[in-house]
Coordinates of C-alpha atoms in Angstrom, one line a residue:
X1 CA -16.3 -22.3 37.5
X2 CA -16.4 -20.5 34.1
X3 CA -13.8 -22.1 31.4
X4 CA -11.4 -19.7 30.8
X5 CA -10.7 -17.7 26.9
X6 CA -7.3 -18.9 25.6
X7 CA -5.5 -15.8 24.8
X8 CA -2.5 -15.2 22.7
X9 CA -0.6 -12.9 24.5
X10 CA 2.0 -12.7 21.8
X11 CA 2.5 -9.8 20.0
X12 CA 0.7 -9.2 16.6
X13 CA 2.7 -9.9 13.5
X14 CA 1.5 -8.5 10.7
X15 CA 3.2 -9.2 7.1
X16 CA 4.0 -6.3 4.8
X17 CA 1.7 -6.1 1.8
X18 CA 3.3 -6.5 -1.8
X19 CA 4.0 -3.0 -3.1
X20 CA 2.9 -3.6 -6.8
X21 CA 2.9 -0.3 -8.1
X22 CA 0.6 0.2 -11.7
X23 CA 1.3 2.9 -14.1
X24 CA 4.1 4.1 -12.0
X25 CA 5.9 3.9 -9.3
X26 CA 3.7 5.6 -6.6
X27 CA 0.8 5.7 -8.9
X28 CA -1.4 3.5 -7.7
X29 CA -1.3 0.2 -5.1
X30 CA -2.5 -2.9 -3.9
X31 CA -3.5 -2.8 -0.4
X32 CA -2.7 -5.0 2.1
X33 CA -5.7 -7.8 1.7
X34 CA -8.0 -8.3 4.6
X35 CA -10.0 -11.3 5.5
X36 CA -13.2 -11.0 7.3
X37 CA -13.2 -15.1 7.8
X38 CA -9.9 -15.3 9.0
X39 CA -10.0 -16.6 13.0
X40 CA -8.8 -14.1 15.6
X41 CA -9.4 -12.2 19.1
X42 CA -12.0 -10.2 17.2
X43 CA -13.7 -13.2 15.7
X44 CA -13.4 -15.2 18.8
X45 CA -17.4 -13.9 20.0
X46 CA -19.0 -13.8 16.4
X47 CA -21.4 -16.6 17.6
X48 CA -22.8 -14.4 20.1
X49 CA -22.9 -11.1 18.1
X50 CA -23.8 -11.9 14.7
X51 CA -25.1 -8.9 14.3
X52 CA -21.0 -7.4 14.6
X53 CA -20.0 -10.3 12.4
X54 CA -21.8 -9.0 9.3
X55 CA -20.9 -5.2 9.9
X56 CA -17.7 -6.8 9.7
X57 CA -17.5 -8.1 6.4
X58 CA -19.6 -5.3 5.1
X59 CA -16.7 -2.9 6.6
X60 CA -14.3 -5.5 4.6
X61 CA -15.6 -5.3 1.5
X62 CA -15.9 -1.1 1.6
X63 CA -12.6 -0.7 2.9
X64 CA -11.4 -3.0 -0.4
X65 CA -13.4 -1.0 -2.2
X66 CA -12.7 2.4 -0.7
X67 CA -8.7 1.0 -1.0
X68 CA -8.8 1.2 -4.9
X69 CA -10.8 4.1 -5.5
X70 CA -8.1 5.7 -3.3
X71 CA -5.4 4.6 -4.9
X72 CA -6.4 5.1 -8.3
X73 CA -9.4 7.4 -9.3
X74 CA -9.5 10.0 -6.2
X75 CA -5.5 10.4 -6.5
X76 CA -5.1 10.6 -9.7
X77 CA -5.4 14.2 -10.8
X78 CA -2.4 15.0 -8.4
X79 CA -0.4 12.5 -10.5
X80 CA -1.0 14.3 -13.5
X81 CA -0.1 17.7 -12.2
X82 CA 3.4 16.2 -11.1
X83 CA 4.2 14.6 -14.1
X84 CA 3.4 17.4 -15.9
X85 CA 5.6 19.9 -13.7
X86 CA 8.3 17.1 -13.7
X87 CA 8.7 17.1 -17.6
X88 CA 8.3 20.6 -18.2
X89 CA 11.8 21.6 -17.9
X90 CA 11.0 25.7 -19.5
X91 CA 8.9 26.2 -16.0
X92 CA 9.7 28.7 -13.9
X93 CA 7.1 28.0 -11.3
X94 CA 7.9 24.9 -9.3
X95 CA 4.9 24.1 -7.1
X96 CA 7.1 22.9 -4.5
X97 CA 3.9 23.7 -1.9
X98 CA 0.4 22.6 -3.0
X99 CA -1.4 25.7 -2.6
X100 CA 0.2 27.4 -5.4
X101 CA -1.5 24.6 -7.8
X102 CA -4.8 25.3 -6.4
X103 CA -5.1 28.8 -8.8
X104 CA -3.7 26.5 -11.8
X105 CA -5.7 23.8 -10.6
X106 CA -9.0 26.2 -11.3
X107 CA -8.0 27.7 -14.1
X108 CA -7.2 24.2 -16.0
X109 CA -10.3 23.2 -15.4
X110 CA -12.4 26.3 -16.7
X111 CA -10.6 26.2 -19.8
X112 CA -10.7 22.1 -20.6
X113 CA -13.0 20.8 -18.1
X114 CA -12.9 18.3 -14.8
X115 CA -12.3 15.1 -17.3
X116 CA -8.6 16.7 -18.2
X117 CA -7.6 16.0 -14.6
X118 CA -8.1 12.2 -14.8
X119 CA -6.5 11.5 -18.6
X120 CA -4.7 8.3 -18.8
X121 CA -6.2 6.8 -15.7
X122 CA -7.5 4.2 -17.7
X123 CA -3.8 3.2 -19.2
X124 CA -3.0 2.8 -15.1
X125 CA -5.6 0.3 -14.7
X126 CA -4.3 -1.7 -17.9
X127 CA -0.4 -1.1 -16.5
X128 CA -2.2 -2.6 -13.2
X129 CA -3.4 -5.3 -14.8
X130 CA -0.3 -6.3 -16.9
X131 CA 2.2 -5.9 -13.6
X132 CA 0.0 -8.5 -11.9
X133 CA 0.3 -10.8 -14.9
X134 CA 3.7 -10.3 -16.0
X135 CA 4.9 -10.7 -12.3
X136 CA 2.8 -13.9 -11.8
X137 CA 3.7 -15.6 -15.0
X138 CA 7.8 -15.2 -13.6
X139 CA 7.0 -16.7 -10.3
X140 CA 5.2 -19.9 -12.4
X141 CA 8.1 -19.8 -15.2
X142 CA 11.2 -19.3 -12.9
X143 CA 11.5 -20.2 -9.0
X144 CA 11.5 -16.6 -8.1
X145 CA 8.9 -16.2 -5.6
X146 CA 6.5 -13.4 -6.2
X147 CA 6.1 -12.4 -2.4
X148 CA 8.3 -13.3 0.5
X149 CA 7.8 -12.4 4.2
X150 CA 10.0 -11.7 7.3
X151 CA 10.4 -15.4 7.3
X152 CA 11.9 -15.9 3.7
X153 CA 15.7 -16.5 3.3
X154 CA 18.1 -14.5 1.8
X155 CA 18.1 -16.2 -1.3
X156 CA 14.0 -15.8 -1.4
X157 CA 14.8 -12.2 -1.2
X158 CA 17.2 -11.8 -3.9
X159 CA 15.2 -14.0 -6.7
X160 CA 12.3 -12.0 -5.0
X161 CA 13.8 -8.2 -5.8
X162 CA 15.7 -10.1 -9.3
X163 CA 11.8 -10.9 -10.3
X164 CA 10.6 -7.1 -10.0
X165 CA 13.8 -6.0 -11.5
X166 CA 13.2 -8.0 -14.6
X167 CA 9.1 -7.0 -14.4
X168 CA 9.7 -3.0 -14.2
X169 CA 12.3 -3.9 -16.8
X170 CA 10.0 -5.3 -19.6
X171 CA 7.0 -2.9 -18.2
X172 CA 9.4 -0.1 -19.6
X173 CA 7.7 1.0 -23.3
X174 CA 4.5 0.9 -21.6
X175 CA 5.5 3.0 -18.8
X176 CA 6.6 5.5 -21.3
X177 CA 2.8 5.3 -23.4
X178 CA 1.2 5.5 -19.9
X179 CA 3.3 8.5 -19.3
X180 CA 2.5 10.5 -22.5
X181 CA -0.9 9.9 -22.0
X182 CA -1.1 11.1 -18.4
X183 CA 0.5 14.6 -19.1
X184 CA -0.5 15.4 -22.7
X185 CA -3.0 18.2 -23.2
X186 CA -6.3 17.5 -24.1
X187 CA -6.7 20.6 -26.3
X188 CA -3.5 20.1 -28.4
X189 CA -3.7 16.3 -28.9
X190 CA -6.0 13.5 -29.5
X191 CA -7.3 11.3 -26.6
X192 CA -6.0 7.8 -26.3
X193 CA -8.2 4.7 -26.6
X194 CA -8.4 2.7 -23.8
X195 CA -5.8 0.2 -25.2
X196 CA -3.5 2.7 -26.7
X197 CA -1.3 2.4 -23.6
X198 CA -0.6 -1.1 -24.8
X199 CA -0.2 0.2 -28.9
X200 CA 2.0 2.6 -27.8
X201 CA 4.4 1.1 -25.7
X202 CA 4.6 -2.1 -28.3
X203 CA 4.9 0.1 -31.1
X204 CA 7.8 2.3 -28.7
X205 CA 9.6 -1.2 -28.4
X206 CA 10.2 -2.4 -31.9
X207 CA 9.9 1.3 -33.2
X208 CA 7.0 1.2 -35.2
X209 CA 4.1 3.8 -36.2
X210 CA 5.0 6.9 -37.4
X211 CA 8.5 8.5 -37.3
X212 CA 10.2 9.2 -33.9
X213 CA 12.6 12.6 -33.5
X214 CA 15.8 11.6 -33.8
X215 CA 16.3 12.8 -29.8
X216 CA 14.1 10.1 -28.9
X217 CA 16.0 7.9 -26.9
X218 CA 16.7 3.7 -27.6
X219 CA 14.6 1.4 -25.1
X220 CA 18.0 -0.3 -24.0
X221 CA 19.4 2.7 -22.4
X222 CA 16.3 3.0 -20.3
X223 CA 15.9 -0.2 -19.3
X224 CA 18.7 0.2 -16.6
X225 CA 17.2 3.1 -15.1
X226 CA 14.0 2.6 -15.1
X227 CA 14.3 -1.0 -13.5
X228 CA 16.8 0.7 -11.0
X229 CA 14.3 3.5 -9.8
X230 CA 11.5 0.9 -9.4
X231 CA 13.3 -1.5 -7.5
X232 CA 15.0 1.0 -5.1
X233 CA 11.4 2.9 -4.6
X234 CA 10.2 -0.8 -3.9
X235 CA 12.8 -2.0 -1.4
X236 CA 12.9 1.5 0.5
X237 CA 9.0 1.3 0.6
X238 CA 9.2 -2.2 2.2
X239 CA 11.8 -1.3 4.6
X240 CA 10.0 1.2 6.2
X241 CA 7.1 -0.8 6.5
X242 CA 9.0 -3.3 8.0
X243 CA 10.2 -0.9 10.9
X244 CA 7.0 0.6 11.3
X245 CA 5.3 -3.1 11.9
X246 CA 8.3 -3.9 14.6
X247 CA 7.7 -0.7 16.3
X248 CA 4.0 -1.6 16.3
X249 CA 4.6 -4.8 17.8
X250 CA 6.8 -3.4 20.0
X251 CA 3.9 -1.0 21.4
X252 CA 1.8 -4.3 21.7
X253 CA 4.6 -5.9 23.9
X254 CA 4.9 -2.7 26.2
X255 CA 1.1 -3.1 26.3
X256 CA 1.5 -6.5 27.9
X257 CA 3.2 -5.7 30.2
X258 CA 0.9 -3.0 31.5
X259 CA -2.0 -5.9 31.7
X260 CA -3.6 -4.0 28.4
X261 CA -3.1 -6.4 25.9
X262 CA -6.8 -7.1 26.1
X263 CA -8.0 -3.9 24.8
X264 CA -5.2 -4.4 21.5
X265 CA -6.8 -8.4 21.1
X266 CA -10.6 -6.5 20.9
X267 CA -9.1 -5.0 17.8
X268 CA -11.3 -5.9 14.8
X269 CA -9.7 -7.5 11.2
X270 CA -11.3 -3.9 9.2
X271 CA -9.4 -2.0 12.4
X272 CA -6.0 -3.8 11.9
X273 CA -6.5 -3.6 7.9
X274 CA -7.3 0.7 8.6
X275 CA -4.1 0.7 10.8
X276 CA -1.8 -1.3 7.6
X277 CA -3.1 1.2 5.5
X278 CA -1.9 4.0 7.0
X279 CA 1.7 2.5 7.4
X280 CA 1.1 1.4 3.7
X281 CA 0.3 5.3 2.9
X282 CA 2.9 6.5 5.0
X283 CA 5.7 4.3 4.0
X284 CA 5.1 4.8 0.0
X285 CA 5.2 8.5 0.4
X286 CA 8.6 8.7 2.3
X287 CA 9.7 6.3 -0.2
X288 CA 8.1 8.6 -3.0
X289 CA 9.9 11.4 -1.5
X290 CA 13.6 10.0 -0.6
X291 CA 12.9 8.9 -4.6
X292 CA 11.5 11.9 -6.0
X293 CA 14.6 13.5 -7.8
X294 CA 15.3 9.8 -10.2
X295 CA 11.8 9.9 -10.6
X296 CA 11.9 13.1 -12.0
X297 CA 15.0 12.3 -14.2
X298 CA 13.5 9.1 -15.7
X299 CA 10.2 10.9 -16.4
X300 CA 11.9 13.5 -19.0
X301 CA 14.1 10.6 -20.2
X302 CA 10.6 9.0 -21.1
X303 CA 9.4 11.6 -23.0
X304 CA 12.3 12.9 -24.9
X305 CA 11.8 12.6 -28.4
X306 CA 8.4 12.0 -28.6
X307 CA 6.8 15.4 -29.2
X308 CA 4.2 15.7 -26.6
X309 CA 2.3 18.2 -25.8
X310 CA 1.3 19.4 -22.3
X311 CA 0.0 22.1 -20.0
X312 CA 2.1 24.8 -19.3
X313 CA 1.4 25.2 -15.5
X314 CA 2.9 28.6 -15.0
X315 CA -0.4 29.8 -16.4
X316 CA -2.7 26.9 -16.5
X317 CA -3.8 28.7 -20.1
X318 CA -1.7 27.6 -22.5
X319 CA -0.1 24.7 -24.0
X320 CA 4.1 24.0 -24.9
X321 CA 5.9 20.9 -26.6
X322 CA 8.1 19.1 -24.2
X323 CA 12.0 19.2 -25.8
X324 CA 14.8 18.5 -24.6
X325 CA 18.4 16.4 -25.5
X326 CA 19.6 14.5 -22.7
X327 CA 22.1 11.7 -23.6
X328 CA 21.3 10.0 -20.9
X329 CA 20.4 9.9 -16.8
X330 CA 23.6 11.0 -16.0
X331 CA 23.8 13.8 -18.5
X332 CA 19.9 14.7 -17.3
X333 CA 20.9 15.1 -13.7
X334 CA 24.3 17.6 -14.8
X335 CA 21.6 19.4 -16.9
X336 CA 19.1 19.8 -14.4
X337 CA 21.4 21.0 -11.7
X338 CA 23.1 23.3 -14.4
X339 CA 19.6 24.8 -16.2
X340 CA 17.1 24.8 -13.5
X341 CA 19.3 24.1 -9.6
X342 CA 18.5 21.3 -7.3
X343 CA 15.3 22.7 -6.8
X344 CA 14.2 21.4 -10.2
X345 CA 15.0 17.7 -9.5
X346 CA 11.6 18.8 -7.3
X347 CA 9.3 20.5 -9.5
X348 CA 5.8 19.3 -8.9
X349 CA 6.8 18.4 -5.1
X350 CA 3.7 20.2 -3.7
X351 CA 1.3 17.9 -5.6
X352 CA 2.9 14.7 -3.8
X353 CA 2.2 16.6 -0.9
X354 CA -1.4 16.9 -1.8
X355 CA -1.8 13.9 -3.0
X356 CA -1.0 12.3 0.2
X357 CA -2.8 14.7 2.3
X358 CA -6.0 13.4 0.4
X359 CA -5.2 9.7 1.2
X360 CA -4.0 10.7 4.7
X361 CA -7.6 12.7 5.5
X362 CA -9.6 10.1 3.6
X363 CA -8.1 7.1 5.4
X364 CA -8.8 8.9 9.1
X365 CA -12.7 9.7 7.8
X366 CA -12.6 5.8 7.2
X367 CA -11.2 5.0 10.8
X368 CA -13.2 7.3 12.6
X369 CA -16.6 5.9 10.6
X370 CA -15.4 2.6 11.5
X371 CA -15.0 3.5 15.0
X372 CA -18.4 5.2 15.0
X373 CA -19.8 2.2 13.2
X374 CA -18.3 -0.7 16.2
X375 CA -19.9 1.8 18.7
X376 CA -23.3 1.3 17.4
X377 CA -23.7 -2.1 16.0
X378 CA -20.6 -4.3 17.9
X379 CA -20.7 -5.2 21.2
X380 CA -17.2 -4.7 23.1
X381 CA -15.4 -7.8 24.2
X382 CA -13.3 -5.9 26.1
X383 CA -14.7 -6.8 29.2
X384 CA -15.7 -10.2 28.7
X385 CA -12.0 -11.1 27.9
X386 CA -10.4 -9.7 30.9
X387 CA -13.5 -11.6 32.8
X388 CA -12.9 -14.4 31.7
X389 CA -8.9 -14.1 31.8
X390 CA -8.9 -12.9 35.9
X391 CA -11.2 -16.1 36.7

């Protein structure tokens, strides 16, 4: 009599990745880790198929891989595009839909070249860097934990979101260099160094370097709003994570009880990690879009007083300084609505769009590959589970 496979027929839990956003708030991510050692139902036959085994953690590290290059290279030039229509409060085209960019798009890059669409990605990377830093220095100086789960108390949770308050907080001035740099024009202004972004934003904190317009604003009254719209983008982002796991669990339980569970346990670690990232994906951009109008406000507030230069995206040919004299984000939103109607708390909105559709498309040419990859080098363990599990 064969020995029978122990099967957890409990439903998969997965735990929400940290959203640590870089430059900005939907900028750029850290994806949900994966483990290609870690024991599961799709480990459970390695022995036999070590061929499977090392496609697996081949798939592991490319889908790492593949994860940042998404995030923060491929991406990138859709940030700059909304930032720039976000700031530029003389526009009179919107881009509320992606495909009136596309004719900008082209003309932008005749005139200054392809590297114009990926300025200040390097100042992202260094924000990246200095989030992980800054947040992990917190958690070892105070006994606010730097991740929780679905299992942390209340308390966890509140020193948790009071550690990212005080991190976008400090991150502030250098969310304002990384800012300037991403939406200044090549052709009117010099290009950063790749430590500027830190130069800058020090220099923006104790006002130093060369004299600032008298409109530019002090770095305590954007403190508040700038930790606010981080935090709120942060805990809406997690949220809906968090109900898209439980519905997914959910879908695993109704599975049980169909006697399909089986099929679910075959899943493989790179599958599951494909299957996070598109709840990851899908989650930041509702919370990018629920978000989008303070996101817009806080940009401007940023930049006020600072006499950057950008692209004027009605023509994609031409250049214009970015003024304006808000006195503060309440006075910006009256202004807004007044000057340009609710409609210009979402200029730029059609280059969120595209920006996700990239990530959406790239991340479903990963999962079918994937697929296509299993097919041809793993063996299904499909049937030898429900084998072994009717015996």
């Amino acid at each position: 009599m064969s020995s029978k496979v122990p099967i957890d027929l409990q439903p998969i839990h997965e735990e929400s990745p940290p959203y640590t956003r870089g430059a900005y708030y939907n900028d750029s991510f850290s994806y949900p880790p994966i483990d290609p050692e870690r024991p599961g139902p799709s480990t459970a036959y390695s022995p036999e198929n070590p061929d499977a085994d090392h496609v697996q953690k081949f798939a592991s590290i490319g889908l790492e891989i593949s994860s940042a290059v998404i995030g923060s290279v491929i991406s990138h030039p859709c940030i700059v595009l909304r930032r720039q229509c976000q700031v530029n409060r003389k526009a009179t085209r919107y881009h509320l839909s992606p495909f009136t960019l596309l004719p900008v798009l082209l003309r932008l890059q005749n005139r200054q070249g392809l590297l114009c669409l990926w300025k200040g990605c390097s100042g992202i990377f260094i924000l990246r860097g200095c989030t992980i830093v800054l947040e992990t220095f917190l958690a070892e100086a105070t006994p606010f934990p730097r991740e929780v789960t679905s299992n942390s108390s209340l308390k966890q949770l509140s020193q948790h979101l009071l550690l990212k308050l005080i991190s976008f907080g400090v991150l502030t001035p250098f969310l304002c260099a990384s800012l300037a740099e991403t939406v200044q024009s090549d052709i009117a202004s010099e290009k950063p160094g790749v430590l500027d972004c830190l130069k800058e934003g020090v220099c923006r904190l104790f006002k130093l370097g060369t004299p600032r317009s008298s409109r530019l604003l002090p770095m305590w009254q954007l403190f508040g709003p700038s930790a606010l719209v981080g935090v709120s983008t942060y805990v809406l982002s997690s949220l809906i994570q968090s109900v898209l796991h439980w519905f997914r669990s959910l879908k695993l339980r109704n599975a049980q009880e169909k006697a399909v569970y089986e099929c679910q346990a075959s899943q493989s670690s790179a599958a599951t990690y494909l299957d996070n990232l598109s709840i990851f994906h899908f989650s930041s951009f509702m919370a990018s879009v629920i978000m989008y109008p303070a996101e817009t406000m806080v940009h401007r507030l940023y930049l006020q007083g600072t006499r950057t230069i950008i692209d004027d995206l009605d023509s994609g040919t031409s250049v214009l300084p970015v003024i304006s004299t808000y006195e503060g984000i309440v006075d910006c939103f009256n202004t807004i609505l007044s000057e340009e109607g609710a409609s210009g708390l979402y200029k730029g909105f059609g280059a969120l769009i595209l920006e996700y559709a990239i990530q959406a498309l790239i991340v479903k040419v990963a999962q079918v590959t994937f697929r296509e990859l299993e097919s041809l080098f793993g063996t299904p363990n499909v049937k030898r589970i429900s084998a072994d599990h009717s015996s």
